[in-house]
Coordinates of C-alpha atoms in Angstrom, one line a residue:
X1 CA -1.2 -5.3 -12.0
X2 CA 1.4 -4.4 -9.5
X3 CA 1.6 -4.5 -5.8
X4 CA 0.9 -1.1 -4.3
X5 CA 3.9 1.0 -3.5
X6 CA 2.2 2.7 -0.6
X7 CA 5.0 4.8 0.6
X8 CA 5.1 6.5 -2.8
X9 CA 2.6 7.2 -5.5
X10 CA 0.0 4.5 -5.4
X11 CA -0.1 1.9 -8.2
X12 CA -2.7 -0.6 -9.1
X13 CA -3.0 -3.6 -6.7
X14 CA -2.3 -7.2 -7.3
X15 CA -5.3 -9.5 -8.1
X16 CA -6.5 -13.0 -8.3
X17 CA -10.0 -14.0 -9.3
X18 CA -12.6 -13.8 -6.5
X19 CA -15.0 -16.8 -6.5
X20 CA -17.5 -15.9 -3.9
X21 CA -19.3 -19.0 -2.8
X22 CA -22.8 -17.5 -2.7
X23 CA -25.6 -17.6 -5.2
X24 CA -25.6 -14.9 -8.0
X25 CA -28.5 -12.5 -8.5
X26 CA -30.1 -11.0 -11.5
X27 CA -31.7 -7.5 -11.4
X28 CA -34.4 -7.6 -14.1
X29 CA -37.0 -9.9 -12.6
X30 CA -35.5 -13.0 -14.2
X31 CA -32.7 -15.4 -13.3
X32 CA -29.3 -14.0 -13.7
X33 CA -26.8 -15.3 -16.3
X34 CA -24.9 -18.4 -15.3
X35 CA -21.3 -18.2 -14.2
X36 CA -18.7 -20.4 -15.9
X37 CA -19.8 -24.0 -15.2
X38 CA -16.2 -25.1 -15.2
X39 CA -15.5 -23.2 -12.0
X40 CA -18.1 -25.2 -10.1
X41 CA -20.2 -22.2 -9.2
X42 CA -23.7 -22.6 -7.8
X43 CA -26.1 -22.5 -10.7
X44 CA -29.2 -22.0 -8.6
X45 CA -29.6 -18.2 -9.0
X46 CA -32.3 -16.5 -7.0
X47 CA -33.8 -13.2 -8.2
X48 CA -32.7 -9.9 -6.7
X49 CA -35.7 -8.0 -5.2
X50 CA -37.4 -5.9 -7.9
X51 CA -37.0 -2.6 -6.0
X52 CA -33.4 -2.4 -6.9
X53 CA -34.1 -2.6 -10.6
X54 CA -37.0 -0.2 -10.4
X55 CA -35.0 2.7 -8.9
X56 CA -35.0 6.0 -10.6
X57 CA -31.8 8.1 -10.4
X58 CA -32.5 11.6 -9.3
X59 CA -30.0 13.4 -11.4
X60 CA -28.8 16.8 -10.1
X61 CA -25.8 19.1 -10.7
X62 CA -22.6 17.6 -9.3
X63 CA -21.5 19.1 -6.0
X64 CA -18.1 19.7 -4.6
X65 CA -18.2 16.3 -2.9
X66 CA -17.7 14.8 -6.3
X67 CA -15.8 17.6 -8.0
X68 CA -15.5 21.4 -7.8
X69 CA -14.9 21.6 -11.5
X70 CA -17.7 19.7 -13.2
X71 CA -17.8 19.8 -17.0
X72 CA -20.9 21.3 -18.7
X73 CA -23.9 19.0 -18.5
X74 CA -22.4 16.7 -15.8
X75 CA -25.0 15.3 -13.4
X76 CA -24.7 13.2 -10.3
X77 CA -27.0 10.9 -8.4
X78 CA -27.3 7.8 -6.2
X79 CA -28.1 4.1 -6.8
X80 CA -28.8 1.7 -3.9
X81 CA -27.5 -1.9 -3.8
X82 CA -27.4 -4.6 -1.2
X83 CA -24.3 -4.9 1.0
X84 CA -24.6 -8.7 0.9
X85 CA -26.1 -10.2 -2.2
X86 CA -26.6 -13.4 -0.3
X87 CA -29.0 -11.4 2.0
X88 CA -30.5 -8.8 -0.3
X89 CA -33.1 -7.8 2.2
X90 CA -30.5 -6.7 4.7
X91 CA -28.3 -3.6 4.8
X92 CA -27.8 -1.5 1.7
X93 CA -25.2 1.0 0.4
X94 CA -25.6 3.9 -1.9
X95 CA -23.3 4.2 -4.9
X96 CA -22.3 7.6 -6.0
X97 CA -22.7 7.9 -9.8
X98 CA -22.1 10.7 -12.3
X99 CA -23.2 11.1 -15.9
X100 CA -22.2 13.3 -18.9
X101 CA -24.9 13.0 -21.6
X102 CA -24.0 11.9 -25.1
X103 CA -23.1 14.9 -27.3
X104 CA -25.1 13.5 -30.3
X105 CA -28.2 12.6 -28.3
X106 CA -30.3 11.8 -31.4
X107 CA -28.0 8.9 -32.2
X108 CA -27.3 7.9 -28.6
X109 CA -26.3 4.2 -28.1
X110 CA -26.8 4.0 -24.4
X111 CA -24.5 4.3 -21.4
X112 CA -20.8 3.6 -21.3
X113 CA -19.7 2.9 -17.7
X114 CA -16.2 3.6 -16.6
X115 CA -14.0 2.3 -13.8
X116 CA -10.4 3.6 -13.3
X117 CA -9.1 0.7 -11.3
X118 CA -7.0 1.0 -8.1
X119 CA -8.4 -1.1 -6.6
X120 CA -10.0 1.6 -4.5
X121 CA -10.2 4.4 -7.0
X122 CA -13.6 6.1 -7.6
X123 CA -14.8 6.9 -11.1
X124 CA -17.6 9.4 -10.4
X125 CA -15.2 12.4 -10.3
X126 CA -13.2 11.3 -13.3
X127 CA -16.3 11.5 -15.5
X128 CA -17.9 14.5 -13.9
X129 CA -14.7 16.7 -14.2
X130 CA -13.8 15.4 -17.6
X131 CA -10.6 13.7 -16.4
X132 CA -11.8 10.7 -18.5
X133 CA -13.9 11.5 -21.6
X134 CA -13.5 8.3 -23.8
X135 CA -12.6 8.9 -27.5
X136 CA -14.3 11.5 -29.6
X137 CA -16.7 9.2 -31.4
X138 CA -17.7 7.2 -28.3
X139 CA -18.2 10.5 -26.4
X140 CA -20.6 11.6 -29.0
X141 CA -22.7 8.5 -29.0
X142 CA -22.7 7.4 -25.3
X143 CA -23.7 8.8 -22.0
X144 CA -20.5 8.5 -20.0
X145 CA -21.2 7.2 -16.5
X146 CA -18.7 7.0 -13.7
X147 CA -19.3 5.4 -10.3
X148 CA -17.6 5.0 -7.0
X149 CA -17.5 1.3 -6.1
X150 CA -19.0 0.2 -2.8
X151 CA -17.2 1.5 0.3
X152 CA -15.0 3.8 -1.8
X153 CA -14.9 7.6 -2.2
X154 CA -18.5 8.8 -2.2
X155 CA -20.1 5.3 -1.9
X156 CA -20.1 4.8 1.9
X157 CA -16.3 5.0 2.6
X158 CA -14.8 2.3 4.7
X159 CA -13.0 3.7 7.8
X160 CA -9.6 2.8 9.2
X161 CA -9.0 4.9 12.4
X162 CA -5.3 4.0 12.6
X163 CA -4.7 3.6 8.9
X164 CA -3.8 0.4 7.1
X165 CA -0.6 -1.6 7.4
X166 CA 2.3 -0.3 5.5
X167 CA 5.4 -2.3 4.5
X168 CA 7.9 -1.6 7.3
X169 CA 10.6 1.0 6.6
X170 CA 13.1 -1.6 7.6
X171 CA 11.8 -5.1 6.8
X172 CA 12.3 -7.4 9.8
X173 CA 15.1 -10.0 9.7
X174 CA 14.2 -11.8 13.0
X175 CA 11.0 -13.6 14.1
X176 CA 10.7 -11.3 17.1
X177 CA 10.7 -8.2 14.9
X178 CA 8.3 -9.9 12.4
X179 CA 5.9 -10.7 15.3
X180 CA 5.8 -7.0 16.3
X181 CA 5.1 -6.0 12.8
X182 CA 2.3 -8.5 12.5
X183 CA 0.8 -7.4 15.8
X184 CA 0.7 -3.8 14.7
X185 CA -0.8 -4.7 11.3
X186 CA -3.4 -6.9 12.9
X187 CA -4.4 -4.2 15.3
X188 CA -4.9 -1.7 12.5
X189 CA -6.9 -4.2 10.4
X190 CA -9.2 -5.1 13.3
X191 CA -9.8 -1.4 13.8
X192 CA -10.8 -1.1 10.1
X193 CA -13.3 -4.0 10.6
X194 CA -14.9 -2.5 13.7
X195 CA -15.2 1.0 12.2
X196 CA -16.4 0.1 8.7
X197 CA -19.2 -2.3 9.6
X198 CA -20.7 -5.0 7.4
X199 CA -19.6 -3.6 4.0
X200 CA -15.9 -4.4 4.7
X201 CA -16.6 -8.1 4.3
X202 CA -18.3 -7.4 0.9
X203 CA -15.7 -5.2 -0.9
X204 CA -14.8 -8.1 -3.3
X205 CA -14.9 -7.5 -7.0
X206 CA -17.6 -10.1 -7.6
X207 CA -20.0 -7.9 -5.5
X208 CA -18.9 -4.9 -7.5
X209 CA -19.7 -6.8 -10.7
X210 CA -23.2 -7.5 -9.4
X211 CA -23.4 -3.7 -8.6
X212 CA -22.6 -3.1 -12.2
X213 CA -25.6 -5.1 -13.3
X214 CA -27.8 -3.1 -11.0
X215 CA -26.4 0.1 -12.5
X216 CA -27.0 -1.3 -16.0
X217 CA -30.6 -2.1 -15.3
X218 CA -31.3 1.2 -13.6
X219 CA -29.8 3.1 -16.5
X220 CA -32.1 1.3 -18.9
X221 CA -29.5 -0.6 -20.9
X222 CA -30.2 -4.1 -22.1
X223 CA -26.4 -4.8 -22.2
X224 CA -23.5 -3.5 -20.2
X225 CA -21.2 -1.2 -22.2
X226 CA -18.1 -0.7 -20.1
X227 CA -14.5 0.5 -20.1
X228 CA -12.3 -0.6 -17.2
X229 CA -8.7 0.4 -16.7
X230 CA -6.2 -1.6 -14.7
X231 CA -8.0 -3.2 -11.8
X232 CA -11.2 -2.2 -13.6
X233 CA -10.4 -4.9 -16.1
X234 CA -10.7 -7.5 -13.4
X235 CA -14.1 -6.2 -12.4
X236 CA -15.1 -6.4 -16.1
X237 CA -13.9 -10.0 -16.3
X238 CA -15.9 -10.9 -13.1
X239 CA -19.0 -9.3 -14.8
X240 CA -18.4 -11.4 -17.9
X241 CA -18.3 -14.6 -15.8
X242 CA -21.4 -13.8 -13.9
X243 CA -23.5 -12.2 -16.7
X244 CA -22.2 -13.4 -20.0
X245 CA -25.4 -12.8 -21.9
X246 CA -25.5 -9.2 -20.6
X247 CA -22.1 -8.2 -22.0
X248 CA -22.3 -5.5 -24.6
X249 CA -19.2 -3.7 -25.8
X250 CA -16.5 -4.0 -23.2
X251 CA -13.0 -2.5 -23.3
X252 CA -10.4 -3.8 -20.8
X253 CA -7.4 -1.5 -20.9
X254 CA -4.2 -2.3 -18.9
X255 CA -5.2 -5.9 -18.3
X256 CA -5.1 -7.8 -15.0
X257 CA -4.7 -11.6 -15.2
X258 CA -7.1 -13.2 -12.7
X259 CA -5.2 -16.5 -12.9
X260 CA -2.2 -15.0 -10.9
X261 CA -2.3 -15.0 -7.1
X262 CA -0.7 -12.5 -4.8
X263 CA 2.8 -14.0 -4.5
X264 CA 3.0 -14.8 -8.3
X265 CA 2.3 -11.2 -9.1
X266 CA 4.7 -10.0 -6.4
X267 CA 7.4 -12.1 -8.0
X268 CA 6.6 -10.7 -11.4
X269 CA 6.8 -7.1 -9.9
X270 CA 10.3 -8.0 -8.7
X271 CA 11.3 -9.0 -12.2
X272 CA 9.7 -5.9 -13.7
X273 CA 11.7 -3.7 -11.4
X274 CA 14.9 -5.6 -12.1
X275 CA 14.3 -5.4 -15.8
X276 CA 13.8 -1.6 -15.4
X277 CA 17.0 -1.3 -13.5
X278 CA 18.8 -3.0 -16.4
X279 CA 17.3 -0.6 -18.9
X280 CA 18.3 2.3 -16.7
X281 CA 21.9 1.0 -16.5
X282 CA 22.2 0.4 -20.2
X283 CA 20.9 3.9 -20.9
X284 CA 23.6 5.4 -18.7
X285 CA 26.2 3.5 -20.7
X286 CA 24.8 4.5 -24.0
X287 CA 24.8 8.2 -23.0
X288 CA 28.3 7.9 -21.7
X289 CA 27.4 8.8 -18.1
X290 CA 30.0 6.9 -16.1
X291 CA 29.1 8.3 -12.6
X292 CA 27.8 4.9 -11.5
X293 CA 30.1 2.7 -13.6
X294 CA 31.3 2.1 -17.1
X295 CA 29.2 -1.0 -18.0
X296 CA 25.6 -2.0 -17.2
X297 CA 26.9 -5.0 -15.2
X298 CA 29.3 -2.9 -13.2
X299 CA 26.5 -0.4 -12.3
X300 CA 24.1 -3.2 -11.2
X301 CA 26.8 -4.9 -9.1
X302 CA 27.8 -1.6 -7.5
X303 CA 24.2 -0.8 -6.5
X304 CA 23.6 -4.3 -5.2
X305 CA 26.8 -4.1 -3.1
X306 CA 25.7 -0.7 -1.9
X307 CA 22.3 -2.1 -0.8
X308 CA 24.0 -4.9 1.2
X309 CA 26.3 -2.4 2.9
X310 CA 23.3 -0.2 3.8
X311 CA 21.7 -3.3 5.4
X312 CA 24.7 -3.6 7.8
X313 CA 25.6 0.1 8.1
X314 CA 22.8 2.6 7.3
X315 CA 23.6 6.1 6.3
X316 CA 21.9 9.2 7.8
X317 CA 20.3 12.1 6.1
X318 CA 20.5 15.8 7.1
X319 CA 17.4 15.3 9.3
X320 CA 19.0 12.3 11.0
X321 CA 16.7 9.7 9.5
X322 CA 18.3 6.4 8.6
X323 CA 18.8 5.6 5.0
X324 CA 18.8 1.8 4.7
X325 CA 18.7 -0.8 2.0
X326 CA 14.9 -0.7 2.2
X327 CA 15.0 3.1 1.7
X328 CA 17.1 2.6 -1.4
X329 CA 14.6 0.0 -2.7
X330 CA 11.8 2.4 -2.2
X331 CA 13.3 5.2 -4.3
X332 CA 14.6 2.8 -7.0
X333 CA 11.2 1.1 -7.2
X334 CA 9.5 4.3 -8.1
X335 CA 12.2 6.0 -10.2
X336 CA 13.5 3.2 -12.5
X337 CA 10.0 2.6 -14.0
X338 CA 9.7 6.3 -15.0
X339 CA 12.3 7.3 -17.5
X340 CA 11.7 11.0 -16.8
X341 CA 13.1 10.4 -13.3
X342 CA 16.3 8.8 -14.4
X343 CA 18.3 12.1 -14.5
X344 CA 17.6 13.2 -10.9
X345 CA 18.0 9.5 -9.8
X346 CA 21.5 9.3 -11.2
X347 CA 22.5 12.5 -9.4
X348 CA 21.1 11.3 -6.1
X349 CA 22.7 7.8 -6.4
X350 CA 26.2 9.2 -7.3
X351 CA 26.1 11.3 -4.2
X352 CA 24.8 8.4 -2.1
X353 CA 27.6 6.2 -3.2
X354 CA 30.0 8.8 -1.8
X355 CA 28.1 8.8 1.5
X356 CA 25.8 11.7 1.0
X357 CA 22.1 10.8 0.9
X358 CA 20.7 14.2 1.4
X359 CA 19.8 14.5 -2.3
X360 CA 17.2 11.8 -1.8
X361 CA 15.4 14.0 0.7
X362 CA 14.5 16.4 -2.1
X363 CA 14.4 13.7 -4.8
X364 CA 10.6 13.6 -5.3
X365 CA 10.3 17.4 -5.5
X366 CA 13.3 17.5 -7.9
X367 CA 11.7 14.8 -10.0
X368 CA 8.4 16.7 -10.1
X369 CA 10.3 19.8 -11.3
X370 CA 12.0 17.8 -14.0
X371 CA 8.7 16.4 -15.3
X372 CA 6.5 19.5 -14.8
X373 CA 4.5 17.8 -12.0
X374 CA 2.1 19.9 -9.9
X375 CA 1.3 19.8 -6.2
X376 CA -1.9 17.7 -5.7
X377 CA -5.1 19.5 -4.8
X378 CA -6.7 18.8 -1.4
X379 CA -9.3 16.7 -3.2
X380 CA -6.6 14.7 -5.0
X381 CA -4.8 14.1 -1.7
X382 CA -8.1 12.9 -0.2
X383 CA -8.6 10.6 -3.2
X384 CA -5.2 9.1 -2.7
X385 CA -5.9 8.5 1.0
X386 CA -9.2 6.8 0.0
X387 CA -7.3 4.5 -2.3
X388 CA -4.7 3.6 0.3
X389 CA -7.5 2.7 2.7
X390 CA -9.7 0.9 0.2
X391 CA -6.9 -1.0 -1.6
X392 CA -6.5 -3.8 1.0
X393 CA -10.2 -4.0 1.6
X394 CA -10.7 -5.1 -2.0
X395 CA -7.4 -6.8 -2.6
X396 CA -7.3 -9.0 0.4
X397 CA -10.7 -10.5 -0.4
X398 CA -9.9 -11.0 -4.1
X399 CA -6.3 -12.3 -3.7
X400 CA -5.2 -15.5 -2.0
X401 CA -1.7 -16.7 -1.0
X402 CA -0.4 -14.0 1.3
X403 CA 2.0 -15.3 4.0
X404 CA -0.1 -16.0 7.1
X405 CA 2.5 -16.0 9.9
X406 CA 5.6 -14.0 10.9
X407 CA 7.9 -17.0 10.1
X408 CA 6.2 -17.6 6.7
X409 CA 6.6 -13.9 5.9
X410 CA 10.3 -14.0 6.8
X411 CA 10.9 -17.2 4.7
X412 CA 9.0 -15.6 1.8
X413 CA 11.1 -12.4 2.1
X414 CA 14.3 -14.4 2.2
X415 CA 13.3 -16.2 -1.0
X416 CA 12.3 -13.0 -2.7
X417 CA 15.7 -11.4 -1.7
X418 CA 17.5 -14.3 -3.3
X419 CA 15.7 -13.5 -6.5
X420 CA 16.5 -9.8 -6.3
X421 CA 18.8 -8.3 -3.6
X422 CA 17.6 -4.8 -4.6
X423 CA 13.8 -5.4 -4.6
X424 CA 12.9 -8.8 -3.3
X425 CA 12.5 -8.2 0.4
X426 CA 10.8 -4.8 -0.2
X427 CA 8.1 -6.4 -2.4
X428 CA 7.6 -9.3 -0.1
X429 CA 6.7 -7.2 2.9
X430 CA 4.2 -5.2 0.8
X431 CA 1.9 -8.2 1.4
X432 CA 1.7 -7.4 5.2
X433 CA -1.8 -5.9 5.0
X434 CA -3.3 -9.0 3.4
X435 CA -1.2 -11.3 5.6
X436 CA -3.1 -9.8 8.6
X437 CA -6.4 -8.8 7.2
X438 CA -9.3 -10.0 9.4
X439 CA -11.4 -11.3 6.5
X440 CA -10.1 -14.2 4.5
X441 CA -10.0 -14.2 0.7
X442 CA -13.2 -15.4 -1.0
X443 CA -11.5 -17.4 -3.8
X444 CA -8.4 -18.4 -5.6
X445 CA -6.5 -17.4 -8.7
X446 CA -8.4 -18.9 -11.7
X447 CA -8.6 -17.9 -15.3
X448 CA -11.9 -16.6 -16.6
X449 CA -13.4 -18.0 -19.8
X450 CA -16.6 -16.1 -19.9
X451 CA -18.3 -18.7 -22.1
X452 CA -21.1 -17.2 -24.1
X453 CA -20.1 -13.6 -23.6
X454 CA -20.0 -11.2 -26.6
X455 CA -16.5 -10.4 -27.9
X456 CA -14.4 -7.9 -25.9
X457 CA -11.5 -5.7 -26.7
X458 CA -8.3 -5.9 -24.7
X459 CA -5.8 -3.0 -24.9
X460 CA -2.3 -2.8 -23.6
X461 CA 0.9 -0.8 -24.0
X462 CA 4.0 -2.8 -25.0
X463 CA 5.8 -1.4 -21.9
X464 CA 3.4 -1.2 -19.0
X465 CA 5.2 -1.6 -15.7
X466 CA 1.9 -1.9 -13.8
X467 CA 0.0 -4.4 -15.9
X468 CA 2.5 -5.9 -18.3
X469 CA 1.6 -6.9 -21.8
X470 CA 2.0 -10.5 -20.8
X471 CA -1.1 -10.1 -18.7
X472 CA -3.2 -9.1 -21.7
X473 CA -1.8 -11.9 -23.8
X474 CA -2.6 -14.4 -21.1
X475 CA -6.2 -13.1 -20.7
X476 CA -6.5 -13.1 -24.5
X477 CA -5.8 -16.8 -24.5
X478 CA -8.1 -17.5 -21.5
X479 CA -11.2 -15.7 -22.7
X480 CA -13.4 -17.5 -25.2
X481 CA -13.9 -14.4 -27.4
X482 CA -11.5 -11.4 -27.4
X483 CA -9.3 -9.3 -29.5
X484 CA -6.0 -7.7 -28.4
X485 CA -4.9 -4.2 -29.5
X486 CA -1.3 -3.3 -28.6
X487 CA 0.0 0.2 -28.5
X488 CA 3.8 0.6 -28.7
X489 CA 5.4 2.6 -26.0
X490 CA 5.5 3.0 -22.2
X491 CA 2.4 3.8 -20.2
X492 CA -0.7 2.5 -18.3
X493 CA -4.1 2.9 -19.9
X494 CA -3.6 3.3 -23.6
X495 CA -7.1 4.4 -24.7
X496 CA -8.2 8.0 -24.3
X497 CA -5.1 8.7 -22.4
X498 CA -3.2 11.9 -21.5
X499 CA -0.8 11.0 -24.3
X500 CA -3.4 10.3 -27.0
X501 CA -2.9 7.9 -29.9
X502 CA -5.1 8.5 -32.9
X503 CA -4.6 4.8 -34.0
X504 CA -5.6 3.5 -30.6
X505 CA -8.5 5.8 -30.0
X506 CA -10.0 5.2 -33.5
X507 CA -9.7 1.5 -33.2
X508 CA -11.4 1.4 -29.8
X509 CA -14.1 4.0 -30.8
X510 CA -14.9 1.9 -33.9
X511 CA -15.5 -1.1 -31.6
X512 CA -17.6 0.9 -29.2
X513 CA -19.7 2.7 -31.8
X514 CA -19.8 0.1 -34.7
X515 CA -19.1 -3.1 -32.9
X516 CA -16.2 -3.8 -35.2
X517 CA -13.2 -5.4 -33.5
X518 CA -9.6 -4.9 -34.8
X519 CA -7.6 -7.9 -35.9
X520 CA -7.0 -10.6 -33.3
X521 CA -3.6 -9.1 -32.5
X522 CA -3.6 -5.5 -33.9
X523 CA -0.8 -3.0 -33.2
X524 CA -0.6 0.8 -33.1
X525 CA 2.7 2.6 -33.5
X526 CA 4.5 4.6 -30.8

């Protein structure tokens, strides 16, 4: 899981385990499963009012609010859940859900719920429009069910009239500048709180995990069968902790490590970007491209010196905008983790080193042309906006350890910059939204054991810049019962992906359909 690069394409957010100090709730007229006792959770578990479990979804054709391009058979509906599980007779929120019935209905195994991560991404449209379809065998045997988590997309969107805090274009170097940045971020966050109402304080992933159990019951499944990608893997782990005896077949793909707090993950993201820079520099040398230097070390030193010069003497683009060290970090942070962007990046950097930064003004469009990208639809643009608003609402409740004062942020940024002159300060200031969020985190970063849960399948690419393989290995060690399937190559979300792997899809489908896990540490080729 990576910190969100909010000025560019959004990535998944950083996460730590949310341990909400309220009683858990079951939804089937009996006490809910017990959380891990080692975490000291309250084991007195009241029952959720039966009306939530007794709901009947009114399935209808999916409208344009979900997707204008629904696949044949797609249906949409609503499921009601409490805003606050500690006060279940209070306000409620309606969750938007979608369903594509199993193709082999006579051998249907139940529902397979899907969450695409974010945090802040909705899953109802992904299932309804076929953007996510599971593997061929699983698609035949399960009803695929997508849902928009509380406060997200179709499920009662939170509102931020002035937008959420963004990392500043030029990270402050003085306490006075940091105070101004904090004041603006605080004003934005307080406006979010005022406009969004009660749900903003209950966007945490533990509440979403409880919502999953309501969905499971309403759909008529004795166990939760679930596939979560990226941040969706954290939601799945929270469910395993709360309801271990309700875990069915669960696939966690692109794994988040709940034991890592905000600053730990930020530092890891810095290292990930530095490692990608080294791969980029080595690739230039191997290909004989000496525009930036003749050795990898020379290239990295030259770019680092360039960044320091930009801090003192920014350049200006054709439109007059300043091109600072932070601007350089922004472009590098996106491009070096995507090998298809390396060619246009080299061209832009070579020009910039000679004092011409205008190539960067067209860099994103040029990169899209190189990779065959398409302009996003209005619906996709709205979905990205929803994620940008929802991300801190979830992340800042789930994740502790953000700097809490202007001076602490400055000190943190200085420490990060020592670790990485190219990326450190840039990543540190990405924590500004959680540093000023009006609602404090509900727990700390702790591993999840999920004692008593059925075995789950973890899936990861070898080279995942958003949720590195080391995350999946750590969670594999932490969980009491799991297998790890590793797919060689670069990507994020290895199962049923846009770049399909027969080996990966067959192994995951076999687990989902037959319950047979691969070896404890299985691998699929590139």
